[in-house]
PDB file of C-alpha atoms in Angstrom:
ATOM      1  CA  MET A  60     -34.720 -44.290 -83.050  1.00 45.00           C
ATOM      2  CA  GLY A  61     -37.157 -41.955 -81.294  1.00 75.00           C
ATOM      3  CA  ALA A  62     -36.045 -39.005 -79.222  1.00 82.00           C
ATOM      4  CA  TRP A  63     -37.044 -40.644 -75.929  1.00 87.00           C
ATOM      5  CA  GLN A  64     -35.238 -43.886 -76.812  1.00 91.00           C
ATOM      6  CA  ALA A  65     -32.095 -41.890 -77.635  1.00 91.00           C
ATOM      7  CA  TYR A  66     -32.111 -40.517 -74.084  1.00 91.00           C
ATOM      8  CA  VAL A  67     -32.170 -44.053 -72.671  1.00 94.00           C
ATOM      9  CA  ASP A  68     -29.615 -45.477 -75.096  1.00 93.00           C
ATOM     10  CA  ASN A  69     -27.147 -42.584 -75.061  1.00 91.00           C
ATOM     11  CA  ASN A  70     -27.516 -40.961 -71.656  1.00 91.00           C
ATOM     12  CA  LEU A  71     -28.369 -43.873 -69.371  1.00 93.00           C
ATOM     13  CA  VAL A  72     -26.979 -47.072 -70.889  1.00 94.00           C
ATOM     14  CA  GLY A  73     -24.329 -45.111 -72.794  1.00 91.00           C
ATOM     15  CA  ALA A  74     -23.131 -43.607 -69.502  1.00 92.00           C
ATOM     16  CA  GLY A  75     -22.555 -47.014 -67.895  1.00 92.00           C
ATOM     17  CA  LEU A  76     -25.945 -48.110 -66.541  1.00 95.00           C
ATOM     18  CA  THR A  77     -26.995 -51.621 -67.505  1.00 95.00           C
ATOM     19  CA  GLN A  78     -30.651 -50.749 -68.191  1.00 95.00           C
ATOM     20  CA  GLY A  79     -32.862 -47.713 -68.195  1.00 95.00           C
ATOM     21  CA  ALA A  80     -36.330 -46.423 -68.921  1.00 94.00           C
ATOM     22  CA  ILE A  81     -38.432 -43.284 -69.130  1.00 94.00           C
ATOM     23  CA  LEU A  82     -41.988 -43.863 -67.930  1.00 91.00           C
ATOM     24  CA  GLY A  83     -45.057 -41.647 -68.095  1.00 87.00           C
ATOM     25  CA  THR A  84     -46.663 -40.881 -64.734  1.00 82.00           C
ATOM     26  CA  ASP A  85     -50.351 -40.773 -65.688  1.00 73.00           C
ATOM     27  CA  HIS A  86     -52.032 -43.190 -63.239  1.00 64.00           C
ATOM     28  CA  ASN A  87     -54.842 -43.880 -65.713  1.00 59.00           C
ATOM     29  CA  ALA A  88     -52.685 -44.725 -68.717  1.00 63.00           C
ATOM     30  CA  TRP A  89     -49.264 -45.992 -67.645  1.00 69.00           C
ATOM     31  CA  SER A  90     -46.926 -45.797 -70.583  1.00 84.00           C
ATOM     32  CA  THR A  91     -43.327 -46.633 -71.285  1.00 88.00           C
ATOM     33  CA  TRP A  92     -41.897 -43.823 -73.384  1.00 90.00           C
ATOM     34  CA  ALA A  93     -38.553 -45.574 -73.849  1.00 92.00           C
ATOM     35  CA  ALA A  94     -36.733 -48.554 -72.312  1.00 94.00           C
ATOM     36  CA  SER A  95     -33.748 -50.823 -72.700  1.00 95.00           C
ATOM     37  CA  PRO A  96     -34.559 -54.114 -74.450  1.00 95.00           C
ATOM     38  CA  GLY A  97     -36.172 -56.557 -72.026  1.00 93.00           C
ATOM     39  CA  PHE A  98     -36.590 -53.944 -69.268  1.00 93.00           C
ATOM     40  CA  THR A  99     -40.111 -53.773 -67.840  1.00 91.00           C
ATOM     41  CA  VAL A 100     -41.826 -52.076 -64.948  1.00 91.00           C
ATOM     42  CA  SER A 101     -45.229 -53.476 -64.029  1.00 89.00           C
ATOM     43  CA  GLY A 102     -48.202 -51.281 -63.165  1.00 86.00           C
ATOM     44  CA  ALA A 103     -47.801 -52.179 -59.480  1.00 88.00           C
ATOM     45  CA  GLU A 104     -44.080 -51.336 -59.593  1.00 91.00           C
ATOM     46  CA  ARG A 105     -44.862 -47.982 -61.261  1.00 89.00           C
ATOM     47  CA  GLU A 106     -47.496 -47.168 -58.678  1.00 88.00           C
ATOM     48  CA  THR A 107     -45.059 -47.959 -55.858  1.00 90.00           C
ATOM     49  CA  LEU A 108     -42.389 -45.747 -57.457  1.00 90.00           C
ATOM     50  CA  LEU A 109     -44.758 -42.828 -57.903  1.00 89.00           C
ATOM     51  CA  THR A 110     -46.140 -43.234 -54.378  1.00 90.00           C
ATOM     52  CA  GLY A 111     -42.575 -43.329 -53.045  1.00 91.00           C
ATOM     53  CA  LEU A 112     -41.743 -40.073 -54.816  1.00 90.00           C
ATOM     54  CA  GLU A 113     -44.911 -38.451 -53.465  1.00 90.00           C
ATOM     55  CA  ASP A 114     -44.424 -39.900 -49.953  1.00 92.00           C
ATOM     56  CA  PRO A 115     -40.725 -40.791 -49.524  1.00 92.00           C
ATOM     57  CA  ALA A 116     -41.275 -42.519 -46.164  1.00 92.00           C
ATOM     58  CA  SER A 117     -43.428 -45.136 -47.920  1.00 91.00           C
ATOM     59  CA  ALA A 118     -40.503 -46.115 -50.177  1.00 92.00           C
ATOM     60  CA  PHE A 119     -38.605 -47.452 -47.162  1.00 93.00           C
ATOM     61  CA  ALA A 120     -41.486 -49.743 -46.223  1.00 90.00           C
ATOM     62  CA  SER A 121     -42.091 -51.165 -49.700  1.00 85.00           C
ATOM     63  CA  GLY A 122     -38.687 -51.061 -51.377  1.00 90.00           C
ATOM     64  CA  ILE A 123     -38.242 -50.365 -55.071  1.00 91.00           C
ATOM     65  CA  GLY A 124     -39.503 -52.895 -57.554  1.00 91.00           C
ATOM     66  CA  VAL A 125     -38.386 -52.782 -61.200  1.00 92.00           C
ATOM     67  CA  ASN A 126     -38.047 -55.499 -63.794  1.00 90.00           C
ATOM     68  CA  GLY A 127     -39.378 -58.061 -61.298  1.00 90.00           C
ATOM     69  CA  GLN A 128     -36.579 -57.371 -58.768  1.00 91.00           C
ATOM     70  CA  THR A 129     -37.159 -55.730 -55.391  1.00 92.00           C
ATOM     71  CA  HIS A 130     -34.444 -53.412 -54.099  1.00 94.00           C
ATOM     72  CA  LEU A 131     -33.993 -52.222 -50.524  1.00 94.00           C
ATOM     73  CA  THR A 132     -34.562 -48.463 -50.378  1.00 95.00           C
ATOM     74  CA  ILE A 133     -31.441 -46.674 -49.163  1.00 95.00           C
ATOM     75  CA  LYS A 134     -32.472 -43.087 -49.961  1.00 95.00           C
ATOM     76  CA  ALA A 135     -35.782 -41.472 -50.831  1.00 94.00           C
ATOM     77  CA  ASP A 136     -36.958 -37.898 -51.223  1.00 92.00           C
ATOM     78  CA  ALA A 137     -39.352 -35.991 -53.467  1.00 88.00           C
ATOM     79  CA  ARG A 138     -36.721 -35.894 -56.232  1.00 91.00           C
ATOM     80  CA  SER A 139     -35.452 -39.490 -56.353  1.00 95.00           C
ATOM     81  CA  ILE A 140     -35.410 -42.963 -54.832  1.00 96.00           C
ATOM     82  CA  HIS A 141     -32.279 -45.126 -54.591  1.00 96.00           C
ATOM     83  CA  GLY A 142     -32.301 -48.855 -53.925  1.00 95.00           C
ATOM     84  CA  ARG A 143     -29.873 -51.765 -53.632  1.00 95.00           C
ATOM     85  CA  ASN A 144     -30.148 -55.509 -54.182  1.00 94.00           C
ATOM     86  CA  GLY A 145     -26.765 -56.975 -53.267  1.00 92.00           C
ATOM     87  CA  PRO A 146     -24.134 -55.291 -55.455  1.00 91.00           C
ATOM     88  CA  ASP A 147     -26.762 -54.071 -57.931  1.00 94.00           C
ATOM     89  CA  GLY A 148     -28.925 -51.012 -57.601  1.00 95.00           C
ATOM     90  CA  VAL A 149     -31.592 -48.786 -59.080  1.00 96.00           C
ATOM     91  CA  VAL A 150     -32.205 -45.049 -59.134  1.00 97.00           C
ATOM     92  CA  ALA A 151     -35.532 -43.491 -60.088  1.00 96.00           C
ATOM     93  CA  ALA A 152     -35.894 -39.731 -60.462  1.00 95.00           C
ATOM     94  CA  ARG A 153     -38.949 -37.641 -61.225  1.00 92.00           C
ATOM     95  CA  ALA A 154     -39.166 -35.035 -63.980  1.00 89.00           C
ATOM     96  CA  ASP A 155     -42.257 -33.256 -65.295  1.00 82.00           C
ATOM     97  CA  GLY A 156     -44.652 -36.019 -66.337  1.00 84.00           C
ATOM     98  CA  VAL A 157     -42.042 -38.800 -66.359  1.00 89.00           C
ATOM     99  CA  ILE A 158     -39.923 -41.004 -64.130  1.00 92.00           C
ATOM    100  CA  VAL A 159     -36.366 -41.738 -65.281  1.00 95.00           C
ATOM    101  CA  ILE A 160     -35.065 -45.126 -64.085  1.00 96.00           C
ATOM    102  CA  GLY A 161     -31.536 -46.480 -64.241  1.00 96.00           C
ATOM    103  CA  VAL A 162     -30.320 -49.917 -63.133  1.00 96.00           C
ATOM    104  CA  TYR A 163     -26.648 -50.515 -62.426  1.00 95.00           C
ATOM    105  CA  THR A 164     -24.246 -53.294 -61.478  1.00 93.00           C
ATOM    106  CA  THR A 165     -20.639 -53.182 -60.357  1.00 90.00           C
ATOM    107  CA  THR A 166     -19.648 -51.556 -63.680  1.00 87.00           C
ATOM    108  CA  ILE A 167     -20.502 -48.101 -62.273  1.00 92.00           C
ATOM    109  CA  THR A 168     -20.432 -46.677 -58.753  1.00 92.00           C
ATOM    110  CA  PRO A 169     -23.746 -45.984 -57.003  1.00 93.00           C
ATOM    111  CA  GLY A 170     -22.884 -42.273 -56.869  1.00 93.00           C
ATOM    112  CA  ALA A 171     -22.166 -42.093 -60.599  1.00 94.00           C
ATOM    113  CA  ALA A 172     -25.378 -44.009 -61.342  1.00 95.00           C
ATOM    114  CA  ALA A 173     -27.419 -41.617 -59.201  1.00 95.00           C
ATOM    115  CA  ARG A 174     -25.800 -38.590 -60.800  1.00 95.00           C
ATOM    116  CA  THR A 175     -26.446 -39.958 -64.310  1.00 94.00           C
ATOM    117  CA  VAL A 176     -30.167 -40.559 -63.669  1.00 95.00           C
ATOM    118  CA  GLU A 177     -30.721 -37.319 -61.760  1.00 95.00           C
ATOM    119  CA  ILE A 178     -28.935 -35.169 -64.364  1.00 94.00           C
ATOM    120  CA  LEU A 179     -31.123 -36.617 -67.126  1.00 93.00           C
ATOM    121  CA  ALA A 180     -34.240 -36.014 -64.990  1.00 93.00           C
ATOM    122  CA  ASP A 181     -33.082 -32.426 -64.371  1.00 92.00           C
ATOM    123  CA  HIS A 182     -32.502 -31.948 -68.103  1.00 91.00           C
ATOM    124  CA  LEU A 183     -35.995 -33.222 -68.901  1.00 88.00           C
ATOM    125  CA  ARG A 184     -37.463 -31.051 -66.143  1.00 86.00           C
ATOM    126  CA  ARG A 185     -35.866 -27.976 -67.738  1.00 85.00           C
ATOM    127  CA  GLN A 186     -37.393 -29.034 -71.065  1.00 77.00           C
ATOM    128  CA  ARG A 187     -40.854 -29.198 -69.505  1.00 60.00           C
ATOM    129  CA  PRO A 188     -42.166 -31.766 -72.000  1.00 46.00           C
ATOM    130  CA  ALA A 189     -45.922 -32.061 -72.121  1.00 49.00           C
ATOM    131  CA  PRO A 190     -46.790 -35.539 -70.795  1.00 47.00           C
ATOM    132  CA  ALA A 191     -48.329 -36.593 -74.112  1.00 49.00           C
ATOM    133  CA  GLY A 192     -46.025 -39.543 -74.657  1.00 48.00           C
ATOM    134  CA  PRO A 193     -43.680 -40.403 -77.468  1.00 49.00           C
ATOM    135  CA  ALA A 194     -46.065 -39.663 -80.346  1.00 47.00           C
ATOM    136  CA  GLY A 195     -47.124 -36.132 -79.507  1.00 47.00           C
ATOM    137  CA  PRO A 196     -46.031 -32.782 -78.204  1.00 44.00           C
ATOM    138  CA  GLY A 197     -44.102 -34.427 -75.365  1.00 48.00           C
ATOM    139  CA  GLN A 198     -41.069 -34.853 -77.648  1.00 48.00           C
ATOM    140  CA  PRO A 199     -38.089 -33.291 -75.895  1.00 47.00           C
ATOM    141  CA  ARG A 200     -36.058 -30.496 -77.424  1.00 41.00           C
ATOM    142  CA  SER A 201     -32.289 -30.653 -77.490  1.00 38.00           C
ATOM    143  CA  ILE A 202     -30.325 -28.167 -75.398  1.00 33.00           C
ATOM    144  CA  ALA A 203     -26.799 -28.013 -74.123  1.00 34.00           C
ATOM    145  CA  CYS A 204     -26.158 -29.514 -70.713  1.00 36.00           C
ATOM    146  CA  GLY A 205     -22.547 -28.870 -69.755  1.00 37.00           C
ATOM    147  CA  ASP A 206     -22.309 -31.343 -66.890  1.00 39.00           C
ATOM    148  CA  TRP A 207     -23.453 -34.415 -68.809  1.00 36.00           C
ATOM    149  CA  PRO A 208     -22.364 -37.235 -68.518  1.00 37.00           C
ATOM    150  CA  PRO A 209     -20.208 -37.656 -65.442  1.00 38.00           C
ATOM    151  CA  GLY A 210     -16.709 -36.910 -66.630  1.00 38.00           C
ATOM    152  CA  GLY A 211     -17.768 -33.967 -68.812  1.00 38.00           C
ATOM    153  CA  ALA A 212     -17.927 -35.623 -72.237  1.00 40.00           C
ATOM    154  CA  GLY A 213     -20.978 -33.537 -73.174  1.00 44.00           C
ATOM    155  CA  PHE A 214     -24.703 -34.187 -73.338  1.00 48.00           C
ATOM    156  CA  VAL A 215     -25.862 -36.502 -76.114  1.00 53.00           C
ATOM    157  CA  SER A 216     -28.875 -34.899 -77.721  1.00 46.00           C
ATOM    158  CA  PRO A 217     -31.700 -36.995 -79.201  1.00 48.00           C
ATOM    159  CA  GLY A 218     -30.166 -36.448 -82.648  1.00 47.00           C
ATOM    160  CA  GLY A 219     -26.995 -38.147 -81.455  1.00 49.00           C
ATOM    161  CA  GLY A 220     -24.725 -35.092 -81.345  1.00 49.00           C
ATOM    162  CA  ARG A 221     -22.730 -34.140 -78.278  1.00 46.00           C
ATOM    163  CA  ARG A 222     -23.335 -30.719 -76.814  1.00 43.00           C
TER     164      ARG A 222
END
């Protein structure tokens, strides 16, 4: 399992989200660095997400589209976008060179879902990975993150150990 996939598996899905992904933000070469099985974000959905993070007001007009589902935008700023579709929701947060996305259902509260995604994005931002993708120097390093996951069980590093 690659380092990026471990972040999705352990720190998004492992924290109670139903699906998650880490996407590169290069407009010319959209890439999925890691994702839950069956989770996809089309080029148009990625462009809308990135535009919404750059211009939060636009996210309210277009909504958030991921995995073929459109969610009503309920919060948007330069850091993250939150959307709902009935009882389900999505949170997308920007880090250096990537967008972290988490999808949730009634198994986790919207606040806990937002905190989970935003803490991982903050962790990656502190790592400052070069946006080279999963095969190159963009591999994240492991550091301690005391407030991960919600509930204080410790951050799960890409190697699988709790910090």
